Tab-separated table of C-alpha atoms in Angstrom:
chain	number	residue	atom	x	y	z
A	1	MET	CA	-19.494	0.305	5.468
A	2	ILE	CA	-16.896	-1.544	3.402
A	3	ARG	CA	-17.896	-3.554	0.334
A	4	PRO	CA	-16.126	-4.975	-2.735
A	5	ALA	CA	-15.745	-2.421	-5.509
A	6	THR	CA	-17.613	-2.850	-8.778
A	7	ASP	CA	-16.471	-1.655	-12.198
A	8	GLU	CA	-18.963	1.195	-11.880
A	9	ASP	CA	-17.278	2.446	-8.699
A	10	TRP	CA	-14.060	3.411	-10.495
A	11	ALA	CA	-15.582	6.673	-11.749
A	12	SER	CA	-16.169	7.635	-8.106
A	13	ILE	CA	-12.727	6.507	-6.910
A	14	TYR	CA	-10.662	8.121	-9.684
A	15	PRO	CA	-11.252	11.769	-8.624
A	16	PHE	CA	-9.701	11.305	-5.190
A	17	PHE	CA	-7.155	8.755	-6.478
A	18	SER	CA	-5.866	11.305	-8.991
A	19	SER	CA	-5.903	14.233	-6.568
A	20	ILE	CA	-3.981	12.195	-3.967
A	21	VAL	CA	-1.373	11.148	-6.552
A	22	ALA	CA	-1.102	14.753	-7.814
A	23	ALA	CA	-0.587	16.034	-4.266
A	24	GLY	CA	2.702	14.088	-4.316
A	25	GLU	CA	2.829	13.345	-0.613
A	26	THR	CA	1.977	9.668	-0.191
A	27	TYR	CA	2.129	7.447	-3.290
A	28	ALA	CA	4.588	6.645	-6.062
A	29	TYR	CA	2.294	6.210	-9.045
A	30	PRO	CA	2.906	7.577	-12.541
A	31	ASP	CA	1.899	11.233	-12.797
A	32	GLY	CA	-1.077	12.482	-14.702
A	33	MET	CA	-2.793	9.208	-15.560
A	34	SER	CA	-6.204	9.421	-17.239
A	35	ILE	CA	-9.170	7.590	-15.776
A	36	ASP	CA	-8.536	4.644	-18.120
A	37	GLU	CA	-4.777	4.564	-17.581
A	38	ALA	CA	-5.146	4.597	-13.805
A	39	ARG	CA	-7.803	1.881	-13.591
A	40	PRO	CA	-5.444	-1.159	-13.715
A	41	TRP	CA	-3.209	0.459	-11.066
A	42	TRP	CA	-6.057	0.341	-8.550
A	43	MET	CA	-8.816	-2.084	-9.588
A	44	GLU	CA	-7.542	-5.551	-8.645
A	45	ALA	CA	-8.654	-8.866	-10.121
A	46	PRO	CA	-8.631	-12.105	-8.065
A	47	PRO	CA	-6.680	-13.275	-6.150
A	48	GLY	CA	-6.494	-9.557	-5.282
A	49	ARG	CA	-9.471	-7.429	-4.327
A	50	THR	CA	-10.494	-3.768	-4.310
A	51	VAL	CA	-13.028	-2.428	-1.819
A	52	VAL	CA	-14.778	0.874	-1.243
A	53	ALA	CA	-15.791	2.620	1.969
A	54	VAL	CA	-19.323	3.981	1.672
A	55	ASP	CA	-20.864	6.687	3.846
A	56	ARG	CA	-24.586	7.022	3.051
A	57	ASP	CA	-24.460	7.159	-0.744
A	58	ALA	CA	-20.925	8.532	-1.088
A	59	ILE	CA	-17.755	6.553	-1.815
A	60	VAL	CA	-15.360	8.126	0.668
A	61	GLY	CA	-12.343	5.819	0.347
A	62	SER	CA	-10.956	2.695	-1.276
A	63	ALA	CA	-8.383	-0.016	-0.643
A	64	LYS	CA	-6.745	-2.592	-2.842
A	65	MET	CA	-5.156	-5.764	-1.543
A	66	GLY	CA	-3.696	-9.069	-2.649
A	67	PRO	CA	-0.516	-11.149	-2.605
A	68	ASN	CA	2.624	-9.051	-2.174
A	69	ARG	CA	4.482	-11.327	-4.600
A	70	PRO	CA	3.498	-14.242	-6.816
A	71	GLY	CA	4.574	-17.852	-6.356
A	72	ARG	CA	6.693	-18.484	-3.276
A	73	GLY	CA	5.902	-15.048	-1.855
A	74	SER	CA	2.127	-15.323	-2.213
A	75	HIS	CA	1.468	-16.150	1.460
A	76	VAL	CA	2.245	-12.487	2.264
A	77	ALA	CA	-0.546	-9.979	1.665
A	78	THR	CA	-0.178	-6.286	0.924
A	79	GLY	CA	-2.564	-3.384	0.552
A	80	SER	CA	-2.911	0.281	-0.387
A	81	PHE	CA	-5.395	2.864	0.803
A	82	MET	CA	-6.902	6.091	-0.506
A	83	VAL	CA	-9.310	8.223	1.494
A	84	ASP	CA	-11.109	11.155	-0.106
A	85	PRO	CA	-9.458	14.191	1.568
A	86	ARG	CA	-12.923	15.607	2.314
A	87	TYR	CA	-13.532	12.648	4.623
A	88	HIS	CA	-10.252	12.563	6.537
A	89	GLY	CA	-10.407	12.108	10.298
A	90	ARG	CA	-13.600	10.054	10.332
A	91	GLY	CA	-12.109	6.594	10.749
A	92	VAL	CA	-12.292	5.669	7.069
A	93	GLY	CA	-8.631	4.603	6.890
A	94	ARG	CA	-9.003	2.538	10.037
A	95	ALA	CA	-12.095	0.798	8.679
A	96	LEU	CA	-10.334	0.012	5.397
A	97	CYS	CA	-7.220	-1.366	7.084
A	98	THR	CA	-9.303	-3.447	9.494
A	99	ASP	CA	-11.050	-4.888	6.452
A	100	LEU	CA	-7.657	-5.716	4.911
A	101	ILE	CA	-6.578	-7.532	8.076
A	102	ASP	CA	-9.840	-9.497	8.319
A	103	TRP	CA	-9.766	-10.426	4.636
A	104	SER	CA	-6.098	-11.471	4.764
A	105	GLU	CA	-6.771	-13.764	7.728
A	106	ARG	CA	-9.835	-15.288	6.083
A	107	ALA	CA	-7.906	-15.815	2.827
A	108	GLY	CA	-5.144	-17.681	4.669
A	109	TYR	CA	-2.283	-15.189	4.369
A	110	ARG	CA	0.353	-15.470	7.093
A	111	THR	CA	1.504	-11.838	7.256
A	112	ILE	CA	0.803	-8.424	5.759
A	113	GLN	CA	3.667	-6.338	4.396
A	114	PHE	CA	3.492	-2.680	3.390
A	115	ASN	CA	6.463	-2.002	1.132
A	116	ALA	CA	6.444	1.760	0.871
A	117	VAL	CA	4.810	3.905	3.561
A	118	VAL	CA	6.043	7.493	3.236
A	119	GLU	CA	7.537	8.385	6.619
A	120	SER	CA	6.205	11.932	6.615
A	121	ASN	CA	2.646	10.578	6.296
A	122	ARG	CA	2.547	10.361	10.079
A	123	ALA	CA	-1.201	9.971	10.459
A	124	ALA	CA	-1.109	6.830	8.345
A	125	VAL	CA	2.013	5.455	10.043
A	126	HIS	CA	0.432	5.905	13.478
A	127	LEU	CA	-2.805	4.352	12.308
A	128	TRP	CA	-1.091	1.207	10.971
A	129	GLN	CA	0.944	1.009	14.182
A	130	SER	CA	-2.234	1.239	16.267
A	131	LEU	CA	-3.526	-1.780	14.328
A	132	GLY	CA	-0.398	-3.786	15.154
A	133	PHE	CA	1.955	-3.040	12.265
A	134	ARG	CA	5.614	-2.631	13.098
A	135	ILE	CA	8.203	-0.601	11.154
A	136	LEU	CA	10.881	-3.081	10.007
A	137	THR	CA	13.083	-0.456	8.383
A	138	THR	CA	12.974	2.938	6.733
A	139	VAL	CA	14.517	3.031	3.271
A	140	PRO	CA	16.327	6.379	3.181
A	141	GLU	CA	15.356	9.018	0.598
A	142	ALA	CA	13.135	6.582	-1.282
A	143	PHE	CA	10.256	9.027	-1.940
A	144	ASP	CA	10.465	12.427	-3.633
A	145	HIS	CA	7.879	14.348	-1.613
A	146	ARG	CA	6.420	17.350	-3.441
A	147	THR	CA	7.195	19.816	-0.660
A	148	ASP	CA	9.584	17.991	1.712
A	149	GLY	CA	11.970	16.616	-0.910
A	150	LEU	CA	13.533	13.194	-0.407
A	151	VAL	CA	12.046	11.366	2.571
A	152	GLY	CA	12.210	7.751	3.702
A	153	MET	CA	9.731	4.965	3.107
A	154	HIS	CA	8.889	2.499	5.845
A	155	VAL	CA	8.591	-1.231	5.332
A	156	MET	CA	5.799	-2.219	7.736
A	157	HIS	CA	4.771	-5.701	8.823
A	158	LEU	CA	1.961	-7.479	10.649
A	159	PRO	CA	1.976	-11.198	11.535
A	160	LEU	CA	-1.520	-12.680	11.313
A	161	SER	CA	-3.077	-15.138	13.698
A	162	GLY	CA	-4.920	-17.149	11.109
A	163	PRO	CA	-6.505	-20.584	11.473
A	164	ALA	CA	-3.193	-22.373	10.883
A	165	SER	CA	-1.512	-20.778	13.899
A	166	ARG	CA	-4.500	-20.826	16.254
A	167	GLY	CA	-4.372	-23.336	19.090
A	168	PRO	CA	-6.928	-26.151	19.528
B	1	MET	CA	31.035	-9.536	-21.464
B	2	ILE	CA	27.748	-7.797	-20.643
B	3	ARG	CA	25.541	-6.404	-23.399
B	4	PRO	CA	21.887	-5.346	-23.732
B	5	ALA	CA	19.570	-8.263	-24.442
B	6	THR	CA	17.786	-8.522	-27.779
B	7	ASP	CA	14.416	-10.156	-28.389
B	8	GLU	CA	16.263	-13.124	-29.852
B	9	ASP	CA	18.138	-13.693	-26.579
B	10	TRP	CA	14.997	-14.648	-24.673
B	11	ALA	CA	15.049	-18.187	-26.076
B	12	SER	CA	18.506	-18.606	-24.522
B	13	ILE	CA	17.560	-17.002	-21.189
B	14	TYR	CA	14.275	-18.852	-20.644
B	15	PRO	CA	15.794	-22.322	-19.999
B	16	PHE	CA	17.823	-21.182	-16.985
B	17	PHE	CA	15.149	-18.663	-15.919
B	18	SER	CA	12.569	-21.455	-15.735
B	19	SER	CA	14.891	-23.950	-14.035
B	20	ILE	CA	15.875	-21.356	-11.407
B	21	VAL	CA	12.210	-20.514	-10.720
B	22	ALA	CA	11.308	-24.227	-10.560
B	23	ALA	CA	14.145	-24.877	-8.082
B	24	GLY	CA	12.173	-22.661	-5.671
B	25	GLU	CA	15.163	-21.330	-3.772
B	26	THR	CA	15.635	-17.733	-4.844
B	27	TYR	CA	12.761	-16.036	-6.679
B	28	ALA	CA	9.046	-15.469	-6.173
B	29	TYR	CA	7.728	-15.723	-9.725
B	30	PRO	CA	4.592	-17.576	-10.796
B	31	ASP	CA	5.240	-21.294	-11.196
B	32	GLY	CA	5.337	-23.089	-14.498
B	33	MET	CA	5.234	-20.140	-16.888
B	34	SER	CA	5.643	-20.919	-20.584
B	35	ILE	CA	8.320	-19.147	-22.614
B	36	ASP	CA	5.740	-16.580	-23.768
B	37	GLU	CA	4.170	-16.082	-20.340
B	38	ALA	CA	7.550	-15.549	-18.683
B	39	ARG	CA	8.920	-13.088	-21.228
B	40	PRO	CA	7.287	-9.891	-19.805
B	41	TRP	CA	8.457	-10.879	-16.310
B	42	TRP	CA	12.097	-10.611	-17.405
B	43	MET	CA	12.476	-8.631	-20.647
B	44	GLU	CA	12.282	-4.958	-19.659
B	45	ALA	CA	11.350	-2.035	-21.876
B	46	PRO	CA	12.760	1.490	-21.318
B	47	PRO	CA	13.237	3.102	-18.877
B	48	GLY	CA	14.182	-0.378	-17.683
B	49	ARG	CA	16.765	-2.595	-19.350
B	50	THR	CA	17.651	-6.282	-19.612
B	51	VAL	CA	21.231	-7.415	-20.238
B	52	VAL	CA	22.933	-10.743	-20.873
B	53	ALA	CA	26.335	-12.029	-19.795
B	54	VAL	CA	28.090	-13.722	-22.686
B	55	ASP	CA	30.993	-16.192	-22.434
B	56	ARG	CA	32.337	-16.980	-25.930
B	57	ASP	CA	29.074	-17.683	-27.754
B	58	ALA	CA	27.019	-18.774	-24.736
B	59	ILE	CA	24.551	-16.692	-22.771
B	60	VAL	CA	25.484	-17.609	-19.205
B	61	GLY	CA	23.418	-15.123	-17.212
B	62	SER	CA	21.037	-12.189	-17.384
B	63	ALA	CA	19.949	-9.203	-15.348
B	64	LYS	CA	16.988	-6.873	-15.514
B	65	MET	CA	16.946	-3.411	-14.013
B	66	GLY	CA	14.950	-0.209	-13.899
B	67	PRO	CA	13.094	2.116	-11.539
B	68	ASN	CA	11.974	0.413	-8.343
B	69	ARG	CA	8.727	2.413	-8.409
B	70	PRO	CA	7.137	4.844	-10.853
B	71	GLY	CA	6.614	8.550	-10.295
B	72	ARG	CA	8.011	9.871	-7.023
B	73	GLY	CA	9.954	6.654	-6.388
B	74	SER	CA	11.642	6.518	-9.788
B	75	HIS	CA	15.005	7.873	-8.569
B	76	VAL	CA	15.588	4.472	-6.914
B	77	ALA	CA	16.813	1.653	-9.170
B	78	THR	CA	16.316	-2.047	-8.648
B	79	GLY	CA	17.533	-5.182	-10.381
B	80	SER	CA	17.253	-8.966	-10.563
B	81	PHE	CA	19.819	-11.542	-11.628
B	82	MET	CA	19.791	-15.055	-13.045
B	83	VAL	CA	22.966	-17.047	-13.683
B	84	ASP	CA	22.835	-20.352	-15.551
B	85	PRO	CA	23.625	-22.920	-12.810
B	86	ARG	CA	26.221	-24.500	-15.102
B	87	TYR	CA	28.223	-21.274	-14.887
B	88	HIS	CA	28.085	-20.588	-11.168
B	89	GLY	CA	31.280	-19.562	-9.411
B	90	ARG	CA	32.837	-17.822	-12.406
B	91	GLY	CA	32.090	-14.215	-11.511
B	92	VAL	CA	29.008	-13.893	-13.715
B	93	GLY	CA	26.809	-12.551	-10.905
B	94	ARG	CA	29.483	-10.054	-9.925
B	95	ALA	CA	29.833	-8.837	-13.504
B	96	LEU	CA	26.063	-8.438	-13.846
B	97	CYS	CA	25.696	-6.532	-10.569
B	98	THR	CA	28.653	-4.287	-11.419
B	99	ASP	CA	26.894	-3.509	-14.693
B	100	LEU	CA	23.715	-2.641	-12.772
B	101	ILE	CA	25.637	-0.259	-10.513
B	102	ASP	CA	27.412	1.414	-13.440
B	103	TRP	CA	24.188	1.745	-15.444
B	104	SER	CA	22.247	3.116	-12.464
B	105	GLU	CA	24.899	5.788	-11.848
B	106	ARG	CA	25.017	6.752	-15.530
B	107	ALA	CA	21.206	6.920	-15.686
B	108	GLY	CA	21.112	9.289	-12.700
B	109	TYR	CA	19.548	7.063	-10.066
B	110	ARG	CA	20.402	7.997	-6.484
B	111	THR	CA	20.250	4.571	-4.851
B	112	ILE	CA	19.663	0.907	-5.659
B	113	GLN	CA	17.177	-1.121	-3.627
B	114	PHE	CA	16.744	-4.894	-3.700
B	115	ASN	CA	13.318	-5.642	-2.272
B	116	ALA	CA	13.440	-9.396	-1.824
B	117	VAL	CA	16.770	-11.205	-1.453
B	118	VAL	CA	16.154	-14.686	-0.001
B	119	GLU	CA	18.281	-14.887	3.148
B	120	SER	CA	19.296	-18.508	2.595
B	121	ASN	CA	20.810	-17.528	-0.777
B	122	ARG	CA	24.022	-16.730	1.055
B	123	ALA	CA	26.319	-16.605	-1.952
B	124	ALA	CA	24.211	-13.841	-3.475
B	125	VAL	CA	23.850	-11.949	-0.193
B	126	HIS	CA	27.614	-11.980	0.339
B	127	LEU	CA	28.227	-10.922	-3.240
B	128	TRP	CA	25.911	-7.910	-3.000
B	129	GLN	CA	27.505	-7.003	0.345
B	130	SER	CA	30.972	-7.180	-1.211
B	131	LEU	CA	29.770	-4.640	-3.783
B	132	GLY	CA	28.609	-2.256	-1.054
B	133	PHE	CA	24.990	-3.235	-0.454
B	134	ARG	CA	23.767	-3.196	3.114
B	135	ILE	CA	20.927	-5.260	4.602
B	136	LEU	CA	18.317	-2.772	5.864
B	137	THR	CA	16.005	-5.418	7.298
B	138	THR	CA	14.975	-9.030	6.897
B	139	VAL	CA	11.254	-9.535	6.416
B	140	PRO	CA	10.503	-12.680	8.421
B	141	GLU	CA	9.089	-15.778	6.696
B	142	ALA	CA	8.491	-13.877	3.462
B	143	PHE	CA	9.690	-16.645	1.114
B	144	ASP	CA	8.451	-20.236	0.937
B	145	HIS	CA	11.709	-22.050	0.123
B	146	ARG	CA	11.203	-25.412	-1.561
B	147	THR	CA	13.349	-27.324	0.926
B	148	ASP	CA	13.919	-24.933	3.862
B	149	GLY	CA	10.304	-23.790	4.295
B	150	LEU	CA	9.594	-20.213	5.310
B	151	VAL	CA	12.730	-18.067	5.305
B	152	GLY	CA	13.270	-14.319	5.451
B	153	MET	CA	13.843	-11.900	2.619
B	154	HIS	CA	16.381	-9.105	2.926
B	155	VAL	CA	15.775	-5.544	1.813
B	156	MET	CA	19.198	-4.435	0.562
B	157	HIS	CA	20.346	-0.926	-0.306
B	158	LEU	CA	23.235	0.862	-2.004
B	159	PRO	CA	23.651	4.662	-2.114
B	160	LEU	CA	25.195	5.774	-5.411
B	161	SER	CA	27.833	8.413	-5.859
B	162	GLY	CA	26.393	9.878	-9.022
B	163	PRO	CA	27.235	13.218	-10.651
B	164	ALA	CA	24.771	15.128	-8.453
B	165	SER	CA	26.500	14.151	-5.217
B	166	ARG	CA	30.125	14.355	-6.398
B	167	GLY	CA	32.144	17.267	-5.099
B	168	PRO	CA	33.822	19.865	-7.338
């Protein structure tokens, strides 16, 4: 089940947010942020949105989404995903990304762009591809992976079939 | 002449910054920002840096630069450029981009990435190419150009030959 995140949810998101950042394999966030420092990096205000994936009473993942750029770039959505490592392999990432796609279509975005998908994060790359995303390019050596060293980051892209482009 | 910007310079940068944003041809910034609202969008604090191009006593252009991403992406620099339209065609953009390249090498960055170069801004695209940048991809319809409608945005990239990669 995916629902919008509340302020109270941040205390449940931060533990896996911080462990994923510390693992150094998937995201370029500042290192070692406290729970208060990290909050604005993940908890989005409108027109953006942060959601949580809930399994029974546990928050098992989270996504943030919104315009990729302001102004004349604001018809392009983007998103980021964190799944609690204890809940990998259960479809949480797929559910979160499907929610991003549905929300972006409803909100009238024309495309979704991921700016920085670490190429060695193959499970995520394959998942986004299975949902229709295409790799536009791989920026060489753009991510300093904790164990693999410098690896590329994919720019990934999904055109949406929103109301404006649907036929009569 | 290129020099670091001071707080006092912002009053001289803002008029061409705001007219370039309002023209709607090159940058995705929020529309209609006041001088105080726009300031944090252009005036960078360390580890970033904002510079001005000075011709006699006039500020004729400005650039901002810094890490493209925090943390494990912070070895990649990025930059943005604004040239007062009254001073186009005089090499100001070239001088500013050369300064970015020199600064990025000195500061130890490994590459420079431009994330969002509007493809119809051909003078700028050719200028960056003449300085060694390569187009990695063009994200389709990513910019809502005021007169041309939806146009692509290039991701452009320059490897640097910094101290770490120089031979003996």
